[in-house]
Coordinates of C-alpha atoms in Angstrom, one line a residue:
M1112 CA 68.9 20.2 11.5
F1113 CA 65.6 21.1 13.0
R1114 CA 66.9 20.5 16.5
R1115 CA 70.0 22.7 15.9
Q1116 CA 67.8 25.6 14.8
K1117 CA 65.6 25.0 17.9
S1118 CA 68.5 25.1 20.2
L1119 CA 69.8 28.3 18.6
A1120 CA 66.5 29.9 18.9
S1121 CA 66.3 29.0 22.6
E1122 CA 69.8 30.4 23.2
R1123 CA 68.8 33.6 21.4
K1124 CA 65.8 33.9 23.6
K1125 CA 67.9 33.4 26.8
E1126 CA 70.4 36.0 25.6
L1127 CA 67.6 38.6 24.9
F1128 CA 66.0 37.8 28.3
S1129 CA 69.3 38.3 30.1
Q1130 CA 70.0 41.6 28.3
G1131 CA 66.5 42.8 29.2
A1132 CA 66.9 41.8 32.8
T1133 CA 70.3 43.5 32.9
R1134 CA 68.8 46.7 31.5
F1135 CA 65.9 46.5 34.0
I1136 CA 68.3 46.1 36.9
L1137 CA 70.5 49.0 35.7
R1138 CA 67.4 51.2 35.2
N1139 CA 66.3 50.4 38.8
D1140 CA 69.8 51.0 40.1
M1141 CA 69.9 54.4 38.4
R1142 CA 66.5 55.3 39.8
N1143 CA 67.6 54.2 43.3
F1144 CA 70.8 56.2 43.0
H1145 CA 68.9 59.3 41.8
F1146 CA 66.4 59.0 44.7
L1147 CA 69.2 58.5 47.2
S1148 CA 71.1 61.6 45.8
R1149 CA 68.0 63.8 46.1
L1150 CA 67.5 62.6 49.6
V1151 CA 71.0 63.4 50.7
L1152 CA 70.9 66.8 49.1
S1153 CA 67.6 67.7 50.7
A1154 CA 69.0 66.7 54.1
G1155 CA 71.8 69.3 54.0
P1156 CA 75.4 69.0 55.0
L1157 CA 76.2 66.3 57.5
K1158 CA 76.7 67.5 61.1
P1159 CA 79.5 66.0 63.1
T1160 CA 78.5 64.3 66.3
P1161 CA 79.2 66.6 69.2
A1162 CA 81.9 65.4 71.4
V1163 CA 80.9 64.8 75.0
K1164 CA 82.8 67.1 77.4
H1165 CA 83.8 65.6 80.6
S1166 CA 84.3 68.3 83.4
K1167 CA 87.6 67.7 85.0
K1168 CA 87.8 68.2 88.8
I1169 CA 90.9 69.9 89.9
Y1170 CA 92.3 68.9 93.3
F1171 CA 94.9 70.7 95.3
E1172 CA 97.4 69.4 97.9
I1173 CA 97.7 71.7 100.9
E1174 CA 100.7 71.6 103.1
I1175 CA 100.0 73.0 106.6
L1176 CA 102.9 74.5 108.5
D1177 CA 103.1 75.9 112.0
A1178 CA 103.8 79.7 111.7
Q1179 CA 105.8 79.7 115.0
T1180 CA 108.1 76.6 114.5
K1181 CA 107.8 76.3 110.6
K1182 CA 107.3 72.6 111.1
Q1183 CA 104.9 70.6 109.0
I1184 CA 101.7 69.8 110.8
C1185 CA 100.0 67.7 108.1
I1186 CA 99.2 67.5 104.3
L1187 CA 95.6 67.8 103.2
D1188 CA 95.0 66.1 99.8
K1189 CA 92.1 66.1 97.4
V1190 CA 91.0 69.7 98.3
T1191 CA 88.7 71.0 95.5
Q1192 CA 89.2 74.3 93.8
S1193 CA 85.9 75.6 95.2
S1194 CA 86.9 74.9 98.8
T1195 CA 87.4 77.9 101.1
I1196 CA 89.7 78.7 104.0
H1197 CA 86.8 77.7 106.3
D1198 CA 86.7 74.3 104.7
V1199 CA 90.5 73.9 105.1
K1200 CA 90.1 74.7 108.9
Q1201 CA 87.5 72.0 109.2
K1202 CA 89.7 69.5 107.4
L1203 CA 92.6 70.4 109.6
H1204 CA 90.5 69.9 112.7
K1205 CA 89.5 66.4 111.5
T1206 CA 93.1 65.5 110.9
C1207 CA 94.5 67.3 114.0
P1208 CA 91.8 67.7 116.6
K1209 CA 93.8 70.1 118.7
W1210 CA 93.5 72.8 116.0
Y1211 CA 90.0 74.3 116.6
P1212 CA 88.6 76.2 113.6
S1213 CA 87.5 79.2 115.7
R1214 CA 91.1 79.6 117.1
V1215 CA 93.0 79.0 113.9
G1216 CA 94.5 81.9 111.9
V1217 CA 95.6 81.0 108.3
Q1218 CA 98.3 82.9 106.4
L1219 CA 99.6 82.5 102.9
E1220 CA 103.1 83.5 104.0
C1221 CA 104.6 83.7 107.4
G1222 CA 104.0 87.1 109.0
G1223 CA 101.4 88.0 106.4
P1224 CA 97.7 89.0 106.9
F1225 CA 95.2 86.4 108.1
L1226 CA 93.0 85.0 105.2
K1227 CA 89.3 85.5 105.5
D1228 CA 87.1 82.3 105.7
H1229 CA 85.3 83.0 102.5
I1230 CA 88.5 83.1 100.3
T1231 CA 88.7 80.1 97.9
I1232 CA 91.8 78.0 97.4
Q1233 CA 91.7 78.5 93.7
S1234 CA 92.1 82.3 94.2
I1235 CA 95.4 81.9 96.1
A1236 CA 96.9 78.8 94.5
A1237 CA 99.9 79.3 92.2
S1238 CA 100.2 75.6 91.5
S1239 CA 98.6 72.3 92.6
I1240 CA 100.6 72.4 95.9
V1241 CA 99.6 75.2 98.3
T1242 CA 101.5 76.0 101.5
L1243 CA 99.6 77.6 104.3
Y1244 CA 100.8 78.8 107.8
V1245 CA 98.5 78.4 110.8
T1246 CA 98.6 80.2 114.1
D1247 CA 96.7 79.4 117.3
L1248 CA 94.9 82.7 118.1
G1249 CA 93.9 81.6 121.6
Q1250 CA 90.5 81.8 123.2
Q1251 CA 87.9 83.5 121.0
V1252 CA 84.9 85.6 122.0
S1253 CA 82.1 86.9 119.8
W1254 CA 81.9 90.6 118.9
T1255 CA 78.5 90.9 120.5
T1256 CA 80.1 89.8 123.8
V1257 CA 82.9 92.3 123.3
F1258 CA 80.5 95.2 122.8
L1259 CA 78.3 94.2 125.7
A1260 CA 81.2 94.0 128.1
E1261 CA 82.7 97.2 126.7
Y1262 CA 79.6 99.2 127.4
T1263 CA 78.2 97.5 130.5
G1264 CA 81.5 98.1 132.5
P1265 CA 81.5 101.9 132.3
L1266 CA 77.8 102.0 133.2
L1267 CA 78.4 100.1 136.4
I1268 CA 81.8 101.6 137.3
Y1269 CA 80.4 105.1 137.1
L1270 CA 77.6 104.2 139.4
L1271 CA 80.1 102.9 142.0
F1272 CA 81.9 106.2 142.0
Y1273 CA 78.6 108.1 142.1
L1274 CA 77.6 106.2 145.3
R1275 CA 80.9 107.3 146.9
I1276 CA 81.7 104.0 148.4
S1277 CA 84.2 104.1 151.3
C1278 CA 86.9 102.1 149.6
I1279 CA 87.2 105.0 147.0
Y1280 CA 86.5 108.2 148.9
D1281 CA 86.9 109.2 152.6
G1282 CA 83.6 108.4 154.3
K1283 CA 83.6 111.5 156.6
E1284 CA 84.4 113.9 153.8
S1285 CA 81.7 112.4 151.6
A1286 CA 79.1 112.7 154.4
R1287 CA 80.1 116.3 155.1
R1288 CA 80.0 117.6 151.6
L1289 CA 76.8 117.6 149.6
R1290 CA 76.8 116.8 145.9
H1291 CA 76.3 119.7 143.4
P1292 CA 73.3 119.3 141.1
V1293 CA 75.6 119.0 138.1
V1294 CA 77.0 115.7 139.6
H1295 CA 73.5 114.2 139.5
L1296 CA 73.0 115.5 135.9
A1297 CA 76.4 114.1 134.9
C1298 CA 75.5 110.7 136.2
F1299 CA 72.2 110.8 134.3
C1300 CA 73.9 111.8 131.0
H1301 CA 76.6 109.2 131.4
C1302 CA 74.1 106.4 132.0
I1303 CA 72.0 107.6 129.0
H1304 CA 75.0 107.4 126.8
Y1305 CA 75.9 103.8 127.6
I1306 CA 72.4 102.5 127.9
R1307 CA 71.9 103.8 124.3
Y1308 CA 75.0 101.9 123.3
L1309 CA 73.7 98.7 124.9
L1310 CA 70.3 98.9 123.3
E1311 CA 71.7 99.7 119.9
T1312 CA 74.1 96.8 120.1
L1313 CA 71.2 94.4 120.8
F1314 CA 68.5 95.9 118.5
V1315 CA 70.0 98.3 115.9
H1316 CA 73.5 97.3 114.9
K1317 CA 74.2 94.3 112.7
V1318 CA 77.1 92.8 114.6
S1319 CA 79.5 90.6 112.6
A1320 CA 79.2 86.8 113.3
G1321 CA 83.0 86.7 113.5
Q1322 CA 85.1 86.4 116.7
T1323 CA 88.1 88.1 118.2
T1324 CA 90.7 87.1 120.7
L1325 CA 90.2 87.2 124.5
K1326 CA 93.3 89.4 124.6
N1327 CA 91.6 92.0 122.3
L1328 CA 88.5 92.0 124.6
I1329 CA 90.7 92.7 127.7
M1330 CA 92.5 95.6 125.9
I1331 CA 89.2 97.2 124.8
C1332 CA 87.6 96.8 128.2
A1333 CA 90.7 98.2 129.9
F1334 CA 90.6 101.3 127.8
Y1335 CA 86.9 102.0 128.3
W1336 CA 86.7 101.0 131.9
G1337 CA 89.9 102.9 132.7
F1338 CA 88.8 106.2 131.2
T1339 CA 85.4 105.8 132.9
S1340 CA 87.1 105.4 136.3
W1341 CA 89.2 108.5 135.6
I1342 CA 86.2 110.6 134.7
A1343 CA 84.0 109.4 137.5
Y1344 CA 86.6 109.8 140.2
Y1345 CA 86.9 113.6 139.6
I1346 CA 83.2 114.4 139.0
N1347 CA 82.0 112.5 142.1
H1348 CA 84.9 113.5 144.3
P1349 CA 83.7 115.3 147.6
L1350 CA 86.1 118.2 146.7
Y1351 CA 84.7 118.6 143.1
T1352 CA 84.4 122.2 141.9
P1353 CA 81.3 123.1 139.9
P1354 CA 81.5 124.9 136.5
S1355 CA 82.8 128.4 136.5
F1356 CA 79.8 129.9 134.6
G1357 CA 77.2 128.2 136.8
N1358 CA 73.8 127.1 135.6
R1359 CA 74.0 128.7 132.1
Q1360 CA 77.1 126.6 131.3
I1361 CA 75.4 123.5 132.7
T1362 CA 72.1 124.0 130.9
V1363 CA 73.4 124.8 127.5
S1364 CA 75.9 121.9 127.6
A1365 CA 73.3 119.4 128.8
I1366 CA 70.8 120.4 126.0
N1367 CA 73.6 120.1 123.4
F1368 CA 74.6 116.7 124.9
L1369 CA 71.0 115.3 124.6
M1370 CA 70.7 116.6 121.0
C1371 CA 74.0 114.9 120.0
E1372 CA 72.8 111.7 121.6
A1373 CA 69.5 111.8 119.7
G1374 CA 71.3 112.6 116.5
N1375 CA 73.8 109.8 117.0
H1376 CA 70.9 107.3 117.5
F1377 CA 69.0 108.4 114.4
I1378 CA 72.1 108.2 112.2
N1379 CA 72.9 104.7 113.5
V1380 CA 69.4 103.6 112.7
M1381 CA 69.8 105.0 109.1
L1382 CA 73.1 103.3 108.7
S1383 CA 71.7 99.9 109.8
H1384 CA 69.0 100.1 107.1
P1385 CA 70.7 101.3 103.9
N1386 CA 68.6 102.1 100.8
H1387 CA 68.8 99.3 98.1
T1388 CA 68.8 100.0 94.4
G1389 CA 68.8 96.7 92.6
N1390 CA 71.7 94.7 93.9
N1391 CA 73.6 97.7 95.3
A1392 CA 73.2 99.3 98.7
C1393 CA 73.1 103.1 98.5
F1394 CA 74.7 105.2 101.2
P1395 CA 72.0 107.0 103.4
S1396 CA 71.0 110.5 102.4
P1397 CA 69.3 113.2 104.4
N1398 CA 65.5 113.1 104.8
Y1399 CA 62.8 114.9 106.7
N1400 CA 64.5 114.2 110.0
P1401 CA 66.6 117.4 110.9
F1402 CA 69.3 115.2 112.6
T1403 CA 70.1 113.6 109.3
W1404 CA 70.9 116.9 107.6
M1405 CA 74.4 116.5 109.0
F1406 CA 75.0 114.3 105.9
F1407 CA 75.2 117.5 103.9
L1408 CA 78.4 118.3 105.8
V1409 CA 80.1 115.0 106.7
S1410 CA 79.9 111.4 105.4
C1411 CA 79.6 109.7 108.8
P1412 CA 77.6 112.1 111.2
N1413 CA 77.5 109.4 113.9
Y1414 CA 81.1 110.2 114.8
T1415 CA 80.4 113.9 114.6
Y1416 CA 77.6 113.5 117.1
E1417 CA 79.7 111.3 119.3
I1418 CA 82.5 113.9 119.5
G1419 CA 79.8 116.6 120.2
S1420 CA 78.4 114.5 123.1
W1421 CA 81.8 114.2 124.8
I1422 CA 82.6 117.9 124.3
S1423 CA 79.3 118.9 125.8
F1424 CA 79.8 116.5 128.7
T1425 CA 83.3 118.0 129.3
V1426 CA 82.0 121.6 129.2
M1427 CA 79.1 120.7 131.5
T1428 CA 81.2 119.1 134.1
Q1429 CA 84.4 121.2 133.5
T1430 CA 86.7 118.2 133.8
L1431 CA 89.7 117.4 131.7
P1432 CA 89.4 113.6 131.4
G1433 CA 86.1 113.9 129.6
G1434 CA 87.7 116.0 126.9
L1435 CA 90.5 113.5 126.5
T1436 CA 87.9 110.8 125.9
A1437 CA 86.4 112.7 123.0

């Protein structure tokens, strides 16, 4: 009996201990849950993890066709969207060495305009496959060479006529007739004109780094050299007739010629150094130099002064070819 009561008492103690332990655990769980809830609320809403963006490189496939025969030359693959026409020319030269970049003209369509080297493939592509037509432009020369040949020729040609060499004029007639003073003055003015051109080409003008065809050089030189020969032949001819109004006509025209040459030079200097406001280049405006006041009347006074020079030269020498050159 006593043992039974003792066992009942021990069981009762175990039950009470287990109930107390359970309450303690529940109380601790509630505290932990409450603490965790406050921590989550204080942290604010959960932010999603930003997705990593992978930049996709877009490649183009360029089909190169001969503009003359319409036959396929090659296919350039893996050309990036930032590649330019210049890059395409370089890739074409690596694939087909006979196509030199300086001689290649690239067209978007057969017979269309040639694309500039700075144009990107992305700007002209309608799909991932781009068809371009190429033309061999022939031998190329720089624009500086073109201008130097264009202006050096007239300078030397005029001097040959001025010297009255025997293969141009009759030697006896040349020796018998003396030159009129206006012939010497015309030679001086003509030389001044083309020497100014040469010096401005070398030190004033910002000539493009591009190139042009040899055919274009020949055509330009033929025009300038031909007109110079025509003018010089009549002015330096032994039978040349001086101006009708004599020294007054010669003096006024010569002064006007020199003023136009000076004005042309000052305007070219201004045009080669435009005023800059921020990132934009402003068109030159008149300043304290009286030759720049022509900007009040015309937008490009250098052409006005150029025409004035040739008109003055024509009146001073009283020859028709000079007027046609203007």
